[in-house]
């Protein structure tokens, strides 16, 4: 019976030791997966400018005469060939003018024939001393005047025939109709646009570029032009022309880029994006989610690849944007920076970087 209290005391002491040892055990450290990125300084910058495909060569076709349009054989989108009649004016008055010019020429030729015959008779009479020199000289002068009248009538006929040709409107090159400016039955004045024709083989991209980005652009600068409706379709282009003056309200300049062997999908009027890659000083840019602001100091978490732990690194921020910020100093290429959950990390905390580094 005396051994029972000693046994109970021993069991109590043993339980106390076991409980103390359990309380002194540390919980296992949690290794947290993080999103991160390896710093790669950016050495190039890509600029994109929206624009459209336009013809390099376009002509506003108009009649040279006042008249009423009696036919217009084309509409927008139609293909026209060189020399094919596109529109015509009422030729009645012009045809009558040609007939009148022909009649005047016939009359002038008859007068010339009569004057020439009279001169020949006076020459024979003068040789036989049956007329005076003054009469012969008058006959000779009349023949020369009649000859000049023939030349004047011929010129008048040629002018009338040429004006009759002006009643027909045609294109000087193969192309496509892009606009119309007059309808059948409408009276048009000389120079008024009736049809606009553009060459479809020579196309260019027309974009507006901010004035501050024009400085290093020169003729022949290469661009990449992407079709917005089908981004997989692209083509090369070279700068052909820069507007000499910026637009007043937008401060942009109109730039024309000649397309190099563009696919058929680059139709006139298509919306495109012209991109250009330029070299810049090495710049480190990170997402705003990577920035930790603490006690007025900008920091980022750096992942140590040897220990798989994080440590705070002081940095200098050059500029902040809506989604990114630019680092002015404190980081080097090859460092791995945590890009999410920066406010829930602690110095030296173990982390896990998923495969792929993100």
Coordinates of C-alpha atoms in Angstrom, one line a residue:
X1 CA 0.0 0.0 0.0
X2 CA 2.9 2.4 0.7
X3 CA 4.1 2.0 -2.9
X4 CA 0.9 3.4 -4.4
X5 CA 1.5 7.1 -3.5
X6 CA 5.0 6.9 -4.9
X7 CA 3.8 5.4 -8.1
X8 CA 1.1 8.1 -8.6
X9 CA 3.7 10.8 -7.9
X10 CA 6.0 9.4 -10.6
X11 CA 3.3 9.2 -13.2
X12 CA 2.3 12.9 -12.4
X13 CA 5.9 14.0 -12.8
X14 CA 6.3 12.1 -16.1
X15 CA 3.1 13.7 -17.5
X16 CA 4.3 17.1 -16.5
X17 CA 7.6 16.6 -18.4
X18 CA 5.8 15.4 -21.5
X19 CA 3.5 18.4 -21.6
X20 CA 6.3 20.8 -21.2
X21 CA 8.3 19.3 -24.0
X22 CA 5.2 19.5 -26.3
X23 CA 4.7 23.2 -25.5
X24 CA 8.3 24.0 -26.3
X25 CA 8.1 22.5 -29.9
X26 CA 7.9 25.2 -32.6
X27 CA 5.2 25.0 -35.3
X28 CA 6.5 24.1 -38.8
X29 CA 7.4 27.1 -40.9
X30 CA 4.9 27.9 -43.7
X31 CA 6.5 28.2 -47.1
X32 CA 4.4 30.7 -49.1
X33 CA 4.2 30.6 -52.9
X34 CA 4.7 34.0 -54.5
X35 CA 4.4 35.6 -57.9
X36 CA 7.6 37.1 -59.1
X37 CA 9.5 38.3 -62.1
X38 CA 13.2 38.4 -63.1
X39 CA 14.4 41.8 -63.8
X40 CA 15.3 42.4 -67.5
X41 CA 16.1 46.0 -68.4
X42 CA 14.1 47.2 -71.4
X43 CA 16.4 48.4 -74.2
X44 CA 13.7 49.0 -76.9
X45 CA 10.3 50.7 -76.9
X46 CA 7.5 50.0 -79.4
X47 CA 5.2 52.8 -80.5
X48 CA 1.9 52.1 -82.3
X49 CA -0.1 54.6 -84.3
X50 CA -3.6 54.0 -85.7
X51 CA -4.4 55.0 -89.3
X52 CA -5.9 53.8 -92.5
X53 CA -4.9 52.6 -96.0
X54 CA -5.2 55.3 -98.6
X55 CA -4.1 55.4 -102.3
X56 CA -0.8 57.0 -103.0
X57 CA -2.1 58.3 -106.3
X58 CA -5.6 59.7 -106.6
X59 CA -7.2 62.1 -109.1
X60 CA -10.4 64.2 -109.0
X61 CA -11.7 63.9 -112.6
X62 CA -13.8 66.9 -113.9
X63 CA -15.1 68.2 -117.2
X64 CA -13.4 71.2 -118.8
X65 CA -16.6 72.6 -120.0
X66 CA -19.9 73.8 -118.6
X67 CA -22.6 71.3 -119.4
X68 CA -25.3 68.8 -118.4
X69 CA -24.3 65.3 -117.4
X70 CA -26.1 62.7 -119.6
X71 CA -24.3 59.6 -118.4
X72 CA -22.1 58.3 -115.5
X73 CA -21.2 54.7 -116.0
X74 CA -19.4 54.0 -112.7
X75 CA -20.2 54.0 -109.0
X76 CA -18.0 53.9 -105.9
X77 CA -16.0 50.7 -105.8
X78 CA -16.1 50.1 -109.6
X79 CA -12.8 49.2 -111.4
X80 CA -12.0 51.5 -114.3
X81 CA -9.5 51.1 -117.1
X82 CA -7.3 53.7 -118.7
X83 CA -9.2 55.5 -121.5
X84 CA -12.6 54.0 -120.7
X85 CA -15.4 56.5 -120.7
X86 CA -16.6 57.3 -117.2
X87 CA -19.1 60.1 -117.8
X88 CA -20.3 62.3 -120.6
X89 CA -21.9 65.7 -121.1
X90 CA -24.7 66.5 -123.6
X91 CA -22.7 67.0 -126.8
X92 CA -25.5 68.6 -128.9
X93 CA -24.1 72.2 -128.8
X94 CA -20.5 71.0 -129.3
X95 CA -21.5 68.9 -132.3
X96 CA -23.2 71.9 -133.8
X97 CA -20.1 73.9 -133.2
X98 CA -18.1 71.3 -135.1
X99 CA -20.5 71.4 -138.1
X100 CA -20.3 75.2 -138.1
X101 CA -16.5 75.0 -138.1
X102 CA -16.5 72.5 -141.0
X103 CA -18.8 74.9 -143.0
X104 CA -16.5 77.8 -142.4
X105 CA -13.5 75.7 -143.5
X106 CA -15.4 74.8 -146.8
X107 CA -16.2 78.5 -147.4
X108 CA -12.6 79.5 -146.7
X109 CA -11.3 76.8 -149.1
X110 CA -13.7 78.0 -151.8
X111 CA -12.5 81.6 -151.4
X112 CA -8.9 80.5 -151.5
X113 CA -9.5 78.6 -154.7
X114 CA -11.2 81.6 -156.3
X115 CA -8.4 83.9 -155.2
X116 CA -5.7 81.6 -156.4
X117 CA -7.4 81.4 -159.9
X118 CA -7.7 85.2 -160.0
X119 CA -4.0 85.6 -159.2
X120 CA -3.1 83.2 -161.9
X121 CA -5.2 85.1 -164.5
X122 CA -3.6 88.4 -163.5
X123 CA -0.1 86.9 -163.8
X124 CA -0.9 85.8 -167.4
X125 CA -2.3 89.2 -168.2
X126 CA 0.7 91.0 -166.7
X127 CA 3.0 88.8 -168.7
X128 CA 1.1 89.9 -171.9
X129 CA 1.2 93.6 -170.7
X130 CA -2.6 93.6 -170.6
X131 CA -2.8 94.6 -166.9
X132 CA -1.0 96.7 -164.4
X133 CA 1.4 95.6 -161.7
X134 CA -0.9 97.1 -159.1
X135 CA -3.9 94.9 -160.2
X136 CA -1.6 91.8 -160.0
X137 CA -0.4 92.8 -156.6
X138 CA -4.0 93.2 -155.3
X139 CA -4.9 89.7 -156.7
X140 CA -1.8 88.2 -155.0
X141 CA -2.7 89.8 -151.7
X142 CA -6.3 88.5 -152.0
X143 CA -4.9 85.0 -152.5
X144 CA -2.7 85.2 -149.4
X145 CA -5.6 86.5 -147.3
X146 CA -7.8 83.6 -148.5
X147 CA -5.0 81.2 -147.7
X148 CA -4.8 82.6 -144.1
X149 CA -8.6 82.3 -143.9
X150 CA -8.2 78.6 -144.7
X151 CA -5.7 78.1 -141.9
X152 CA -7.9 80.0 -139.5
X153 CA -10.9 77.8 -140.4
X154 CA -8.8 74.7 -139.9
X155 CA -7.7 75.8 -136.4
X156 CA -11.3 76.7 -135.5
X157 CA -12.4 73.2 -136.6
X158 CA -9.6 71.5 -134.6
X159 CA -10.6 73.5 -131.5
X160 CA -14.3 72.6 -131.9
X161 CA -13.4 68.9 -132.3
X162 CA -11.2 69.1 -129.3
X163 CA -13.9 70.6 -127.2
X164 CA -16.3 67.9 -128.4
X165 CA -13.8 65.4 -126.9
X166 CA -14.0 67.3 -123.6
X167 CA -17.6 66.1 -123.4
X168 CA -16.2 62.6 -122.6
X169 CA -14.6 62.0 -119.2
X170 CA -12.0 59.2 -118.8
X171 CA -9.2 58.2 -116.5
X172 CA -5.5 58.4 -117.4
X173 CA -4.7 55.2 -115.4
X174 CA -6.3 52.0 -114.2
X175 CA -7.8 52.3 -110.8
X176 CA -10.9 52.1 -108.6
X177 CA -13.6 54.7 -108.0
X178 CA -13.5 56.1 -104.5
X179 CA -16.0 58.9 -104.7
X180 CA -18.6 60.6 -107.0
X181 CA -19.5 64.2 -107.1
X182 CA -22.2 64.6 -109.7
X183 CA -25.3 62.7 -110.9
X184 CA -26.9 62.3 -114.3
X185 CA -29.0 65.3 -115.2
X186 CA -26.9 67.7 -113.1
X187 CA -25.3 70.7 -114.7
X188 CA -21.7 71.0 -113.8
X189 CA -19.2 73.8 -114.1
X190 CA -15.6 73.5 -115.4
X191 CA -13.4 71.9 -112.8
X192 CA -16.2 70.5 -110.7
X193 CA -15.3 67.0 -109.5
X194 CA -17.5 64.3 -111.0
X195 CA -15.6 61.1 -110.1
X196 CA -12.5 60.4 -107.9
X197 CA -10.3 57.6 -109.1
X198 CA -7.4 56.1 -107.2
X199 CA -4.7 53.7 -108.2
X200 CA -5.2 50.4 -106.3
X201 CA -1.7 49.1 -106.9
X202 CA 0.1 51.9 -105.0
X203 CA -1.2 52.0 -101.4
X204 CA 0.1 53.7 -98.3
X205 CA -0.7 53.8 -94.6
X206 CA -1.6 57.3 -93.3
X207 CA -1.2 57.9 -89.6
X208 CA -1.0 60.9 -87.2
X209 CA 2.1 60.9 -85.0
X210 CA 2.6 63.3 -82.0
X211 CA 4.9 66.1 -82.8
X212 CA 7.3 65.2 -80.0
X213 CA 8.0 61.7 -81.6
X214 CA 8.8 63.1 -85.1
X215 CA 12.4 64.2 -84.3
X216 CA 14.3 61.2 -85.4
X217 CA 12.0 60.2 -88.3
X218 CA 13.4 60.5 -91.8
X219 CA 12.4 59.4 -95.3
X220 CA 12.8 55.6 -95.5
X221 CA 12.4 54.9 -91.8
X222 CA 10.9 51.3 -91.5
X223 CA 7.6 50.6 -89.9
X224 CA 5.5 47.4 -89.3
X225 CA 1.9 47.8 -90.4
X226 CA -0.7 45.5 -88.9
X227 CA -4.3 45.1 -90.2
X228 CA -6.6 45.7 -87.2
X229 CA -9.3 43.4 -88.4
X230 CA -6.9 40.6 -88.9
X231 CA -3.8 41.2 -86.7
X232 CA -2.0 38.1 -88.2
X233 CA -1.8 39.9 -91.5
X234 CA 1.2 42.3 -91.6
X235 CA 3.4 44.0 -94.0
X236 CA 6.5 46.3 -94.1
X237 CA 6.3 50.0 -94.9
X238 CA 8.7 52.9 -95.3
X239 CA 8.2 56.5 -94.5
X240 CA 7.5 58.6 -97.6
X241 CA 6.3 61.9 -96.3
X242 CA 5.9 63.9 -93.1
X243 CA 3.6 66.9 -92.9
X244 CA 5.7 70.1 -92.6
X245 CA 3.4 71.5 -89.9
X246 CA 1.6 70.0 -86.9
X247 CA -2.2 70.1 -86.7
X248 CA -3.3 72.9 -84.5
X249 CA -5.6 71.1 -82.1
X250 CA -4.0 67.7 -81.7
X251 CA -0.3 68.7 -82.2
X252 CA 0.2 65.7 -84.5
X253 CA 1.7 65.5 -88.0
X254 CA 0.3 63.5 -90.9
X255 CA 2.8 60.8 -91.9
X256 CA 2.5 58.7 -95.1
X257 CA 4.0 55.2 -95.2
X258 CA 4.5 53.4 -98.5
X259 CA 3.4 49.8 -98.1
X260 CA 5.8 47.2 -99.5
X261 CA 4.0 44.4 -101.4
X262 CA 0.9 44.6 -99.3
X263 CA -1.5 41.6 -99.2
X264 CA -4.9 42.0 -100.9
X265 CA -6.5 42.3 -97.4
X266 CA -5.0 45.8 -97.2
X267 CA -7.9 47.3 -99.1
X268 CA -8.4 51.0 -99.4
X269 CA -10.0 52.4 -96.2
X270 CA -8.9 49.5 -94.0
X271 CA -7.9 50.5 -90.5
X272 CA -4.3 49.6 -89.6
X273 CA -1.7 50.1 -86.8
X274 CA 1.8 51.2 -87.7
X275 CA 4.4 50.2 -85.2
X276 CA 8.0 51.3 -84.8
X277 CA 10.6 49.9 -82.5
X278 CA 13.2 52.4 -81.1
X279 CA 16.2 51.9 -78.9
X280 CA 16.1 53.5 -75.5
X281 CA 18.5 53.6 -72.5
X282 CA 18.2 50.5 -70.4
X283 CA 15.1 50.9 -68.2
X284 CA 13.7 48.7 -65.4
X285 CA 9.9 48.7 -65.3
X286 CA 7.9 46.8 -62.7
X287 CA 4.2 46.4 -61.9
X288 CA 2.8 48.7 -59.2
X289 CA 1.8 45.6 -57.2
X290 CA 5.5 45.0 -56.5
X291 CA 6.1 48.3 -54.8
X292 CA 6.2 48.5 -51.0
X293 CA 6.1 51.9 -49.4
X294 CA 7.2 51.8 -45.8
X295 CA 8.2 54.7 -43.6
X296 CA 8.5 57.0 -46.6
X297 CA 10.9 54.6 -48.3
X298 CA 10.2 52.7 -51.5
X299 CA 11.1 49.0 -51.3
X300 CA 10.7 45.7 -53.1
X301 CA 11.0 42.2 -52.0
X302 CA 14.0 40.3 -53.5
X303 CA 13.9 36.5 -53.6
X304 CA 17.2 34.9 -52.7
X305 CA 17.6 31.8 -55.0
X306 CA 20.0 30.1 -52.6
X307 CA 17.9 30.3 -49.4
X308 CA 14.4 30.7 -51.1
X309 CA 13.8 33.6 -48.7
X310 CA 12.8 37.2 -49.2
X311 CA 14.5 40.4 -48.2
X312 CA 13.5 44.0 -48.5
X313 CA 15.5 46.2 -50.9
X314 CA 15.5 50.0 -50.9
X315 CA 15.0 51.4 -54.4
X316 CA 14.6 54.8 -56.1
X317 CA 11.5 55.3 -58.2
X318 CA 11.9 57.5 -61.3
X319 CA 8.3 57.6 -62.4
X320 CA 4.9 56.0 -61.6
X321 CA 2.2 55.2 -64.0
X322 CA -1.3 53.7 -63.7
X323 CA -0.1 50.1 -63.7
X324 CA 3.7 50.2 -63.6
X325 CA 6.6 52.2 -62.2
X326 CA 10.1 52.9 -63.4
X327 CA 13.1 52.2 -61.2
X328 CA 15.9 54.7 -61.1
X329 CA 18.3 52.8 -58.9
X330 CA 18.8 50.0 -56.4
X331 CA 18.1 47.0 -58.7
X332 CA 20.2 45.0 -61.1
X333 CA 19.4 42.7 -64.0
X334 CA 18.8 39.1 -63.0
X335 CA 17.2 39.9 -59.6
X336 CA 13.9 38.2 -58.9
X337 CA 11.3 40.6 -57.5
X338 CA 8.0 39.6 -55.8
X339 CA 5.1 41.2 -57.7
X340 CA 2.1 40.4 -55.5
X341 CA 1.2 40.2 -51.8
X342 CA 4.1 42.4 -50.7
X343 CA 2.3 43.7 -47.6
X344 CA 2.0 40.2 -46.1
X345 CA 5.6 39.2 -46.3
X346 CA 8.3 39.5 -43.6
X347 CA 12.0 39.8 -43.6
X348 CA 13.7 36.4 -44.2
X349 CA 10.4 34.6 -44.8
X350 CA 10.7 31.4 -46.9
X351 CA 8.9 31.5 -50.2
X352 CA 8.3 29.2 -53.1
X353 CA 8.6 30.3 -56.7
X354 CA 6.3 28.3 -59.0
X355 CA 7.7 26.6 -62.0
X356 CA 8.1 29.1 -64.8
X357 CA 9.0 31.8 -62.4
X358 CA 5.6 33.4 -62.2

